[in-house]
Short mmCIF file of C-alpha atoms in Angstrom, two decimals:
data_model
loop_
_atom_site.label_atom_id
_atom_site.label_comp_id
_atom_site.label_asym_id
_atom_site.label_seq_id
_atom_site.Cartn_x
_atom_site.Cartn_y
_atom_site.Cartn_z
CA MET A 1 -158.25 50.69 -73.33
CA GLN A 2 -158.04 47.83 -70.81
CA ARG A 3 -156.81 45.47 -73.55
CA LYS A 4 -153.92 47.78 -74.49
CA LEU A 5 -152.90 48.09 -70.82
CA TRP A 6 -152.89 44.24 -70.54
CA ILE A 7 -150.68 43.78 -73.56
CA ASN A 8 -148.15 46.40 -72.22
CA LEU A 9 -148.22 44.65 -68.86
CA CYS A 10 -147.39 41.30 -70.48
CA LEU A 11 -144.56 42.77 -72.49
CA THR A 12 -143.14 44.33 -69.38
CA LEU A 13 -143.30 41.05 -67.48
CA LEU A 14 -141.56 39.28 -70.37
CA VAL A 15 -138.67 41.70 -70.38
CA ILE A 16 -138.35 41.39 -66.61
CA SER A 17 -138.44 37.56 -66.80
CA GLN A 18 -135.72 37.50 -69.49
CA ALA A 19 -133.57 39.66 -67.30
CA LEU A 20 -134.16 37.48 -64.30
CA PHE A 21 -134.10 34.07 -66.01
CA PRO A 22 -131.88 34.23 -69.16
CA LYS A 23 -131.86 30.46 -69.77
CA LEU A 24 -135.58 30.55 -70.29
CA ALA A 25 -135.10 33.13 -73.00
CA GLY A 26 -134.68 30.93 -76.05
CA ALA A 27 -132.53 28.39 -74.08
CA GLU A 28 -129.29 29.33 -75.99
CA THR A 29 -126.11 27.17 -75.38
CA GLN A 30 -123.22 28.99 -73.70
CA VAL A 31 -119.81 28.45 -75.41
CA ARG A 32 -116.68 29.17 -73.40
CA ILE A 33 -113.43 29.41 -75.39
CA ASN A 34 -109.94 28.27 -74.19
CA ASN A 35 -111.08 26.75 -70.99
CA SER A 36 -108.02 24.69 -70.27
CA GLU A 37 -109.36 23.76 -66.86
CA GLU A 38 -112.44 22.12 -68.36
CA ILE A 39 -110.54 20.35 -71.18
CA GLN A 40 -107.11 19.03 -70.39
CA LEU A 41 -104.88 17.16 -72.87
CA VAL A 42 -102.73 14.31 -71.58
CA GLU A 43 -100.12 14.55 -74.39
CA LYS A 44 -98.86 17.28 -76.64
CA VAL A 45 -100.37 17.20 -80.14
CA THR A 46 -97.61 16.76 -82.76
CA THR A 47 -97.30 15.99 -86.38
CA GLN A 48 -97.08 12.31 -85.33
CA THR A 49 -100.26 12.30 -83.24
CA THR A 50 -103.03 9.99 -84.36
CA VAL A 51 -104.99 9.90 -81.07
CA ILE A 52 -105.71 12.98 -78.98
CA LYS A 53 -105.95 11.96 -75.31
CA GLY A 54 -107.52 14.17 -72.67
CA LYS A 55 -109.92 14.65 -69.77
CA THR A 56 -113.06 16.78 -69.38
CA PHE A 57 -116.61 16.45 -67.98
CA PRO A 58 -118.01 12.97 -67.53
CA ASN A 59 -119.75 11.67 -70.62
CA ALA A 60 -119.05 14.90 -72.52
CA ALA A 61 -119.38 14.87 -76.29
CA ILE A 62 -116.04 15.63 -77.96
CA LYS A 63 -115.36 17.14 -81.32
CA VAL A 64 -112.01 17.85 -83.02
CA GLU A 65 -111.99 20.24 -85.96
CA ASN A 66 -109.56 22.15 -88.12
CA LYS A 67 -110.37 24.99 -90.47
CA GLN A 68 -111.31 22.50 -93.19
CA GLY A 69 -113.90 20.84 -91.00
CA LEU A 70 -114.59 18.00 -88.59
CA LEU A 71 -111.74 15.53 -87.89
CA SER A 72 -113.14 13.36 -85.14
CA THR A 73 -116.00 12.89 -82.64
CA THR A 74 -116.04 10.79 -79.50
CA GLN A 75 -117.44 10.72 -75.99
CA ALA A 76 -115.70 10.94 -72.68
CA ASN A 77 -116.27 8.08 -70.24
CA ALA A 78 -117.76 8.32 -66.78
CA GLU A 79 -114.48 9.74 -65.45
CA GLY A 80 -114.26 12.25 -68.22
CA VAL A 81 -111.39 10.50 -70.05
CA PHE A 82 -111.51 10.58 -73.82
CA GLU A 83 -109.49 9.51 -76.88
CA ALA A 84 -110.18 11.08 -80.28
CA ALA A 85 -108.62 9.46 -83.34
CA ILE A 86 -107.39 11.84 -86.05
CA LEU A 87 -105.25 11.72 -89.11
CA LYS A 88 -101.70 13.17 -88.74
CA GLN A 89 -101.84 16.93 -89.16
CA PRO A 90 -99.15 19.30 -90.56
CA ALA A 91 -97.09 21.41 -88.23
CA ASN A 92 -98.71 24.68 -87.03
CA THR A 93 -102.22 23.45 -87.88
CA ILE A 94 -104.74 24.90 -85.40
CA LEU A 95 -107.16 22.34 -83.99
CA ASN A 96 -110.40 23.26 -82.20
CA ILE A 97 -111.37 20.81 -79.58
CA THR A 98 -114.84 21.15 -77.95
CA ALA A 99 -116.59 19.36 -75.12
CA ASP A 100 -120.38 19.53 -74.61
CA ASP A 101 -121.21 18.79 -70.97
CA GLY A 102 -124.85 17.82 -71.82
CA ALA A 103 -126.17 20.62 -69.68
CA GLY A 104 -126.19 23.20 -72.33
CA ASN A 105 -122.55 24.23 -71.93
CA THR A 106 -119.94 23.79 -74.58
CA TYR A 107 -116.26 24.31 -73.77
CA ALA A 108 -113.48 24.76 -76.40
CA ILE A 109 -109.72 24.99 -76.63
CA GLU A 110 -107.39 25.72 -79.56
CA VAL A 111 -104.27 23.58 -80.01
CA THR A 112 -101.40 24.25 -82.40
CA VAL A 113 -99.88 21.06 -83.86
CA ALA A 114 -96.18 20.91 -82.89
CA ALA A 115 -93.45 19.77 -85.25
CA VAL A 116 -91.60 16.45 -84.67
CA GLY A 117 -88.39 15.45 -86.49
CA TRP A 118 -86.51 17.66 -89.01
CA VAL A 119 -87.76 21.11 -89.74
CA ARG A 120 -86.19 23.56 -92.13
CA ALA A 121 -86.60 27.23 -91.20
CA GLY A 122 -84.75 30.22 -92.58
CA GLY A 123 -82.48 27.95 -94.60
CA LEU A 124 -81.36 26.07 -91.47
CA TRP A 125 -82.33 22.65 -90.15
CA TYR A 126 -83.65 21.92 -86.68
CA TYR A 127 -84.78 18.71 -84.99
CA TYR A 128 -87.77 18.36 -82.69
CA GLY A 129 -88.12 15.43 -80.34
CA PRO A 130 -91.15 13.21 -79.85
CA ASP A 131 -92.46 15.77 -77.34
CA GLY A 132 -92.19 18.52 -79.95
CA GLU A 133 -89.27 20.23 -78.15
CA LYS A 134 -86.36 21.55 -80.15
CA GLN A 135 -83.25 19.41 -79.62
CA THR A 136 -79.59 20.44 -79.04
CA GLY A 137 -76.35 18.44 -78.83
CA TRP A 138 -75.94 14.90 -80.13
CA ILE A 139 -78.95 12.99 -81.54
CA THR A 140 -79.39 9.75 -83.49
CA ASP A 141 -81.94 9.52 -86.29
CA ASN A 142 -82.41 6.54 -88.63
CA GLY A 143 -79.03 5.08 -87.59
CA SER A 144 -77.04 8.26 -88.22
CA ARG A 145 -75.64 10.67 -85.67
CA TYR A 146 -76.14 14.45 -85.88
CA TYR A 147 -75.04 17.43 -83.85
CA LEU A 148 -77.27 20.45 -83.10
CA ASP A 149 -75.66 23.60 -81.63
CA GLN A 150 -76.98 25.54 -78.66
CA THR A 151 -79.65 27.20 -80.81
CA GLY A 152 -80.69 23.85 -82.30
CA VAL A 153 -79.09 24.44 -85.73
CA MET A 154 -77.85 21.28 -87.43
CA LYS A 155 -74.03 21.14 -87.81
CA THR A 156 -72.18 20.44 -91.00
CA GLY A 157 -68.37 20.24 -91.64
CA TRP A 158 -65.81 20.00 -88.86
CA LEU A 159 -66.74 20.05 -85.16
CA LEU A 160 -64.47 20.11 -82.13
CA ASP A 161 -66.31 18.53 -79.20
CA LYS A 162 -64.64 17.79 -75.89
CA GLY A 163 -61.20 17.85 -77.48
CA LYS A 164 -62.12 15.51 -80.35
CA TRP A 165 -62.72 16.34 -84.00
CA PHE A 166 -65.73 15.11 -85.93
CA PHE A 167 -66.97 15.73 -89.46
CA PHE A 168 -70.60 16.04 -90.67
CA LYS A 169 -71.73 15.70 -94.26
CA ASN A 170 -73.92 18.26 -95.99
CA SER A 171 -76.86 16.10 -94.88
CA GLY A 172 -75.71 16.61 -91.32
CA ALA A 173 -74.98 12.92 -90.79
CA MET A 174 -71.74 12.21 -88.98
CA LEU A 175 -69.04 10.70 -91.20
CA THR A 176 -66.91 7.62 -90.47
CA GLY A 177 -64.05 6.16 -92.46
CA TRP A 178 -61.99 8.14 -94.99
CA LEU A 179 -62.66 11.81 -95.71
CA SER A 180 -61.14 13.98 -98.44
CA SER A 181 -61.19 17.60 -97.26
CA GLY A 182 -59.17 20.51 -98.60
CA GLY A 183 -57.09 18.24 -100.77
CA LYS A 184 -56.06 16.11 -97.75
CA TRP A 185 -57.25 12.72 -96.49
CA TYR A 186 -58.41 12.10 -92.95
CA PHE A 187 -59.71 9.01 -91.13
CA LEU A 188 -62.65 8.98 -88.74
CA ASP A 189 -63.14 5.90 -86.59
CA SER A 190 -66.44 4.07 -86.00
CA ALA A 191 -67.31 6.63 -83.28
CA GLY A 192 -66.64 9.47 -85.75
CA VAL A 193 -63.47 10.62 -84.01
CA MET A 194 -60.70 11.90 -86.28
CA LYS A 195 -57.65 9.67 -85.83
CA THR A 196 -53.94 10.53 -85.61
CA GLY A 197 -50.92 8.20 -85.70
CA TRP A 198 -51.12 4.69 -87.03
CA VAL A 199 -54.45 3.37 -88.34
CA LEU A 200 -55.27 -0.15 -89.58
CA ASP A 201 -57.92 -0.21 -92.28
CA GLY A 202 -58.64 -3.10 -94.64
CA ASN A 203 -55.52 -5.03 -93.49
CA LYS A 204 -53.33 -2.01 -94.40
CA TRP A 205 -51.61 0.47 -92.15
CA TYR A 206 -51.76 4.24 -92.66
CA TYR A 207 -50.18 7.13 -90.76
CA LEU A 208 -51.94 10.38 -89.88
CA ASP A 209 -50.02 13.38 -88.54
CA GLY A 210 -51.02 15.43 -85.53
CA SER A 211 -53.54 17.40 -87.55
CA GLY A 212 -55.12 14.17 -88.83
CA LYS A 213 -53.76 14.46 -92.38
CA MET A 214 -52.72 11.20 -94.06
CA LYS A 215 -49.00 11.03 -94.79
CA THR A 216 -47.27 9.62 -97.85
CA GLY A 217 -43.59 8.92 -98.60
CA TRP A 218 -40.93 8.52 -95.95
CA ILE A 219 -41.82 9.15 -92.32
CA LYS A 220 -39.92 8.65 -89.08
CA ASP A 221 -41.82 7.36 -86.09
CA GLY A 222 -39.70 7.00 -82.94
CA ASN A 223 -36.33 5.88 -84.21
CA ARG A 224 -37.59 3.92 -87.20
CA TRP A 225 -38.28 4.91 -90.76
CA TYR A 226 -41.35 3.82 -92.78
CA TYR A 227 -42.56 4.37 -96.32
CA LEU A 228 -46.15 5.11 -97.26
CA ALA A 229 -47.31 4.65 -100.85
CA GLY A 230 -49.21 7.33 -102.80
CA ASN A 231 -52.51 5.97 -101.42
CA GLY A 232 -51.08 6.17 -97.93
CA ALA A 233 -50.69 2.42 -97.39
CA MET A 234 -47.60 1.35 -95.54
CA LYS A 235 -45.09 -0.53 -97.74
CA THR A 236 -43.38 -3.80 -96.87
CA GLY A 237 -40.73 -5.71 -98.73
CA TRP A 238 -38.45 -4.25 -101.33
CA LEU A 239 -38.82 -0.56 -102.28
CA SER A 240 -37.08 1.45 -105.03
CA SER A 241 -36.88 5.11 -104.00
CA GLY A 242 -34.61 7.84 -105.31
CA GLY A 243 -32.57 5.37 -107.39
CA LYS A 244 -31.83 3.14 -104.39
CA TRP A 245 -33.27 -0.04 -103.02
CA TYR A 246 -34.56 -0.39 -99.50
CA TYR A 247 -36.10 -3.26 -97.56
CA LEU A 248 -39.08 -2.77 -95.25
CA ALA A 249 -39.80 -5.48 -92.72
CA ALA A 250 -43.21 -7.03 -92.15
CA ASN A 251 -43.94 -4.35 -89.56
CA GLY A 252 -43.01 -1.69 -92.12
CA ALA A 253 -39.75 -0.62 -90.44
CA MET A 254 -36.86 0.09 -92.75
CA ALA A 255 -34.19 -2.57 -92.31
CA VAL A 256 -30.46 -1.99 -91.86
CA GLY A 257 -27.64 -4.55 -91.83
CA TRP A 258 -28.26 -8.10 -92.98
CA VAL A 259 -31.61 -9.22 -94.43
CA PHE A 260 -32.57 -12.71 -95.45
CA ASP A 261 -35.23 -12.73 -98.13
CA GLY A 262 -36.29 -15.31 -100.72
CA GLY A 263 -33.47 -17.63 -99.70
CA LYS A 264 -30.78 -14.97 -100.21
CA TRP A 265 -28.88 -12.56 -98.00
CA TYR A 266 -28.66 -8.80 -98.60
CA TYR A 267 -26.84 -6.01 -96.79
CA LEU A 268 -28.32 -2.55 -96.16
CA ASN A 269 -26.34 0.55 -95.10
CA SER A 270 -27.21 2.48 -91.96
CA ASP A 271 -29.36 4.75 -94.20
CA GLY A 272 -31.21 1.64 -95.43
CA ALA A 273 -29.77 1.68 -98.94
CA MET A 274 -28.94 -1.79 -100.33
CA LYS A 275 -25.24 -2.45 -100.95
CA THR A 276 -23.53 -4.14 -103.90
CA GLY A 277 -19.93 -5.23 -104.41
CA TRP A 278 -17.48 -6.22 -101.67
CA ILE A 279 -18.28 -5.39 -98.08
CA GLN A 280 -16.52 -6.04 -94.76
CA SER A 281 -18.74 -7.30 -91.98
CA GLY A 282 -16.91 -7.98 -88.77
CA GLY A 283 -13.79 -9.93 -89.71
CA ASP A 284 -15.37 -11.42 -92.82
CA ARG A 285 -15.72 -10.34 -96.43
CA TYR A 286 -18.80 -10.79 -98.63
CA TYR A 287 -19.45 -10.07 -102.27
CA LEU A 288 -22.88 -8.71 -103.18
CA GLY A 289 -23.89 -9.04 -106.83
CA GLY A 290 -25.79 -6.55 -108.91
CA SER A 291 -29.04 -7.68 -107.38
CA GLY A 292 -27.65 -7.05 -103.92
CA ALA A 293 -27.71 -10.75 -103.00
CA VAL A 294 -24.69 -12.34 -101.47
CA SER A 295 -22.83 -14.27 -104.19
CA SER A 296 -19.54 -14.79 -102.34
CA VAL A 297 -18.57 -15.31 -98.73
CA GLN A 298 -15.09 -15.45 -97.23
CA LEU A 299 -15.04 -16.08 -93.48
CA ASN A 300 -11.88 -15.54 -91.53
CA ALA A 301 -11.97 -18.67 -89.36
CA PRO A 302 -8.85 -19.97 -87.57
CA LEU A 303 -6.70 -22.63 -89.28
CA ILE A 304 -5.33 -25.48 -87.11
CA ALA A 305 -3.22 -28.46 -88.28
CA GLN A 306 -4.12 -31.94 -87.04
CA MET A 307 -0.62 -33.32 -87.69
CA PRO A 308 1.62 -34.49 -86.26
CA GLU A 309 -0.24 -35.22 -83.03
CA LEU A 310 -3.56 -36.45 -84.47
CA PRO A 311 -3.15 -38.42 -87.71
CA ARG A 312 -6.81 -39.41 -87.45
CA GLY A 313 -7.98 -36.33 -85.60
CA CYS A 314 -9.43 -34.27 -88.46
CA GLU A 315 -12.91 -34.19 -86.83
CA VAL A 316 -11.80 -32.77 -83.49
CA THR A 317 -9.34 -30.43 -85.12
CA SER A 318 -12.06 -29.01 -87.40
CA LEU A 319 -14.25 -28.72 -84.29
CA ALA A 320 -11.46 -26.80 -82.54
CA MET A 321 -11.39 -24.33 -85.47
CA MET A 322 -15.15 -23.82 -85.23
CA LEU A 323 -15.08 -23.32 -81.45
CA GLN A 324 -12.23 -20.85 -81.70
CA ASP A 325 -14.17 -18.93 -84.30
CA ALA A 326 -17.00 -18.72 -81.77
CA GLY A 327 -14.57 -17.23 -79.24
CA VAL A 328 -13.92 -20.40 -77.22
CA LYS A 329 -10.34 -21.26 -76.25
CA ALA A 330 -10.58 -24.86 -77.48
CA ASN A 331 -7.51 -27.13 -77.82
CA LYS A 332 -7.55 -30.02 -80.31
CA MET A 333 -5.71 -32.35 -77.91
CA THR A 334 -8.19 -31.66 -75.14
CA LEU A 335 -11.06 -32.23 -77.50
CA ALA A 336 -9.39 -35.51 -78.63
CA SER A 337 -9.40 -36.75 -75.05
CA GLN A 338 -13.01 -35.65 -74.42
CA VAL A 339 -14.83 -36.94 -77.48
CA ARG A 340 -17.05 -39.98 -76.91
CA ARG A 341 -15.57 -43.28 -78.12
CA ASP A 342 -16.87 -46.65 -79.34
CA PRO A 343 -14.55 -49.12 -77.58
CA THR A 344 -15.40 -52.03 -79.92
CA PRO A 345 -12.04 -53.67 -80.94
CA TYR A 346 -11.19 -54.42 -84.53
CA SER A 347 -11.46 -58.07 -85.61
CA THR A 348 -12.20 -60.24 -88.62
CA ARG A 349 -14.13 -63.49 -88.66
CA ASN A 350 -15.09 -65.53 -91.63
CA GLY A 351 -13.94 -62.75 -93.96
CA GLN A 352 -16.12 -60.15 -92.22
CA ILE A 353 -14.95 -57.07 -90.35
CA TYR A 354 -16.17 -56.31 -86.83
CA PHE A 355 -15.50 -52.80 -85.53
CA GLY A 356 -17.09 -49.80 -83.88
CA ASN A 357 -19.73 -47.40 -85.20
CA PRO A 358 -18.60 -43.77 -85.85
CA TYR A 359 -22.11 -42.58 -85.22
CA SER A 360 -21.71 -43.90 -81.64
CA GLY A 361 -18.22 -42.51 -80.93
CA PHE A 362 -14.66 -42.34 -82.20
CA VAL A 363 -13.64 -45.68 -83.70
CA GLY A 364 -10.13 -47.00 -83.14
CA ASP A 365 -6.86 -45.14 -82.50
CA MET A 366 -6.73 -41.37 -83.19
CA TYR A 367 -3.01 -40.88 -82.52
CA SER A 368 -1.32 -43.33 -84.88
CA PHE A 369 -1.83 -45.04 -88.24
CA SER A 370 -0.06 -48.14 -86.86
CA LYS A 371 -3.23 -49.21 -85.04
CA PRO A 372 -6.70 -49.74 -86.54
CA GLY A 373 -8.94 -46.73 -86.53
CA LEU A 374 -11.27 -44.51 -88.57
CA GLY A 375 -12.90 -41.44 -87.04
CA VAL A 376 -16.16 -40.13 -85.62
CA TYR A 377 -19.36 -38.68 -87.11
CA HIS A 378 -21.54 -35.69 -86.27
CA GLY A 379 -23.46 -37.01 -83.23
CA PRO A 380 -20.59 -37.30 -80.72
CA ILE A 381 -18.97 -34.08 -82.17
CA ALA A 382 -22.22 -32.06 -81.64
CA GLU A 383 -22.43 -33.49 -78.13
CA LEU A 384 -18.89 -32.37 -77.36
CA ALA A 385 -19.48 -28.92 -78.92
CA GLU A 386 -22.51 -28.43 -76.69
CA LYS A 387 -20.26 -28.58 -73.62
CA TYR A 388 -18.41 -25.55 -74.86
CA LEU A 389 -21.34 -23.70 -76.46
CA PRO A 390 -24.45 -24.59 -74.36
CA ASN A 391 -27.68 -24.17 -76.31
CA ARG A 392 -25.78 -22.64 -79.25
CA VAL A 393 -24.84 -25.69 -81.28
CA VAL A 394 -26.84 -26.31 -84.49
CA ASP A 395 -26.66 -29.83 -85.89
CA PHE A 396 -28.44 -29.61 -89.26
CA SER A 397 -27.19 -32.92 -90.61
CA GLY A 398 -29.50 -34.31 -93.28
CA SER A 399 -30.48 -30.87 -94.58
CA ARG A 400 -30.07 -29.60 -98.14
CA PHE A 401 -26.65 -28.32 -99.15
CA GLU A 402 -28.12 -24.79 -99.56
CA GLU A 403 -28.52 -24.62 -95.79
CA ILE A 404 -24.73 -24.40 -95.58
CA TYR A 405 -24.92 -21.23 -97.69
CA LYS A 406 -27.42 -19.75 -95.24
CA GLN A 407 -25.12 -20.37 -92.29
CA LEU A 408 -22.17 -18.93 -94.13
CA ASN A 409 -24.16 -15.90 -95.11
CA ASN A 410 -24.90 -15.49 -91.43
CA GLY A 411 -21.15 -15.34 -90.75
CA LYS A 412 -20.88 -18.84 -89.29
CA PRO A 413 -18.44 -21.52 -90.59
CA VAL A 414 -19.73 -25.09 -90.88
CA TRP A 415 -18.09 -28.30 -89.65
CA VAL A 416 -18.68 -31.18 -92.11
CA ILE A 417 -17.79 -34.76 -92.93
CA VAL A 418 -16.75 -35.11 -96.56
CA THR A 419 -14.74 -37.66 -98.58
CA SER A 420 -10.97 -37.02 -98.75
CA TRP A 421 -11.41 -36.94 -102.55
CA TYR A 422 -13.88 -34.07 -102.18
CA ASP A 423 -16.07 -35.96 -104.65
CA THR A 424 -17.75 -39.30 -104.93
CA VAL A 425 -15.61 -42.24 -103.79
CA PRO A 426 -15.97 -45.37 -106.02
CA SER A 427 -17.52 -48.53 -104.59
CA GLN A 428 -14.21 -50.45 -104.46
CA TYR A 429 -13.13 -48.14 -101.61
CA TRP A 430 -16.10 -49.10 -99.47
CA GLN A 431 -16.51 -52.04 -97.11
CA THR A 432 -19.17 -53.34 -94.73
CA TRP A 433 -18.52 -53.44 -91.02
CA ASN A 434 -20.49 -55.37 -88.41
CA THR A 435 -20.91 -52.88 -85.50
CA PRO A 436 -22.66 -53.26 -82.17
CA THR A 437 -25.65 -51.48 -83.65
CA GLY A 438 -25.76 -53.32 -86.97
CA LYS A 439 -24.09 -53.39 -90.35
CA LEU A 440 -22.56 -50.11 -91.70
CA SER A 441 -21.00 -49.15 -95.03
CA ILE A 442 -17.58 -47.56 -94.37
CA THR A 443 -14.80 -45.91 -96.44
CA TYR A 444 -11.36 -44.88 -95.20
CA LYS A 445 -11.60 -41.94 -97.60
CA GLU A 446 -13.49 -40.05 -94.92
CA HIS A 447 -12.35 -36.58 -93.86
CA SER A 448 -13.57 -33.54 -91.86
CA VAL A 449 -13.03 -29.86 -92.72
CA LEU A 450 -14.46 -26.45 -91.71
CA ILE A 451 -16.31 -24.77 -94.54
CA THR A 452 -15.53 -21.05 -94.63
CA GLY A 453 -17.09 -19.67 -97.79
CA TYR A 454 -18.43 -19.98 -101.29
CA ASP A 455 -18.87 -18.16 -104.58
CA SER A 456 -20.66 -18.99 -107.77
CA LYS A 457 -18.29 -21.87 -108.59
CA TYR A 458 -16.29 -22.96 -105.51
CA ILE A 459 -16.74 -24.00 -101.94
CA TYR A 460 -13.98 -22.80 -99.54
CA PHE A 461 -12.79 -24.59 -96.43
CA ASN A 462 -9.99 -24.78 -93.88
CA ASP A 463 -8.32 -28.21 -94.32
CA PRO A 464 -6.64 -29.44 -91.10
CA LEU A 465 -4.71 -32.11 -93.04
CA SER A 466 -3.20 -30.02 -95.82
CA VAL A 467 -3.18 -27.03 -93.46
CA THR A 468 -4.67 -24.86 -96.18
CA LYS A 469 -6.79 -21.83 -95.33
CA ASN A 470 -9.81 -21.25 -97.55
CA ARG A 471 -8.90 -24.14 -99.83
CA LYS A 472 -11.34 -24.32 -102.71
CA VAL A 473 -13.03 -27.20 -104.59
CA THR A 474 -15.83 -26.96 -107.14
CA ILE A 475 -19.22 -26.84 -105.45
CA SER A 476 -20.63 -29.71 -107.49
CA ALA A 477 -17.86 -32.14 -106.66
CA PHE A 478 -17.72 -31.20 -102.93
CA LYS A 479 -21.47 -31.56 -102.67
CA ARG A 480 -21.36 -35.09 -104.12
CA GLY A 481 -18.75 -36.21 -101.58
CA TRP A 482 -20.65 -34.55 -98.71
CA GLU A 483 -23.90 -36.22 -99.69
CA GLN A 484 -22.19 -39.61 -100.08
CA LEU A 485 -21.19 -39.46 -96.41
CA GLY A 486 -24.66 -38.66 -95.14
CA LYS A 487 -24.98 -34.83 -95.34
CA GLN A 488 -23.32 -34.23 -91.93
CA ALA A 489 -23.00 -30.58 -90.85
CA ILE A 490 -22.70 -28.64 -87.58
CA THR A 491 -22.42 -24.92 -86.79
CA TYR A 492 -23.29 -22.56 -83.97
CA ARG A 493 -25.55 -19.55 -83.41
#
């Protein structure tokens, strides 16, 4: 009986002791879930995380697990700081992180792995930043730009942002360069902005209207016309359009009036169409062949006779014609008194002639054949012309004969020295003079005229000696005589 009472007493004391001292009852560890105060993470855990950083109790034992099992173990330092290395985990994975404080208490938190980068949800794309936060607005990823609306949805197609248009491919990447959309072409610059107006791409110009659409064919910009090929590139040079020829300058603008191209002159109407046949330009007439190039010029320059006052005054008389054509009231007698002279007197010694140099000034007497005299060459004539036409005189002596055509095509007559035979003068009509500047080969068959035109066969000129307007000589013969006397030529601009 006493033994039974003792056993019951012991059992009673055990129950009471367990109630009063629970830790002594089997010493079970207490686990507290989601104690964020006891376990604090320094960084958000994302799909890019490879090290979980946090703080808990000093020297606590750390475990990181997912539903498949243990991922990592580590121990906090004396300050409770810990770093647990893990493999990257998929988005929305639930991680269980526990910390054992060594005193029989284990604390745990659950962490959901946040997405980073592109995420597709409900058929739409979103982008999460390094902190796992959903992004909006402009972002750059792998060198491409994207746009996410206010809800974070990735944009495709056209976007109007702050008054500027952008375009995004199906991948969401912003497009630059050329875009074909709705059967039209558009151009987006390096910043992705849709362009309007003129655009230079690959050394070619293109034009985009106010809606950004690339134009083709004729366009008018300002007060100038331009032509854009089927691929949109601006044309330059000759263009055949609607059965007519047009010329587009280097800047693309359609030309009107006179155009010099490939060594030939062409004339374009006010609508830009190239002309053929005879045309009147100012007081002059030109003939344009089937190709449109000038093949005949007839300038209406004044005709002045040198006789009877100036028997040797063909040079100043031809100069008077040129100056009057330029609008200057020039008088041949005034010019005769003003032209520079070489005062060297005529003499002969030991069968040799000593006289002046026409390159230096007028040689001898201009007013009578009864006294020795010759004439004057281009230098003193150009010098005198410059007094009447400052900075407008063009002395192109020594140039090719074709340069004369160019000046005539430009509506300007040309003063020249040529032989009075209008062809080569034989050697027996030449003699050598001793001049103050050296020996010089001279012929008295020297003459000066004003060239006024040409065609495919003849050169035309005003002759002050025969007083013939637009007198003609074959080009080949005239050219030989002109070259024999040193290719002397003067005009004005």
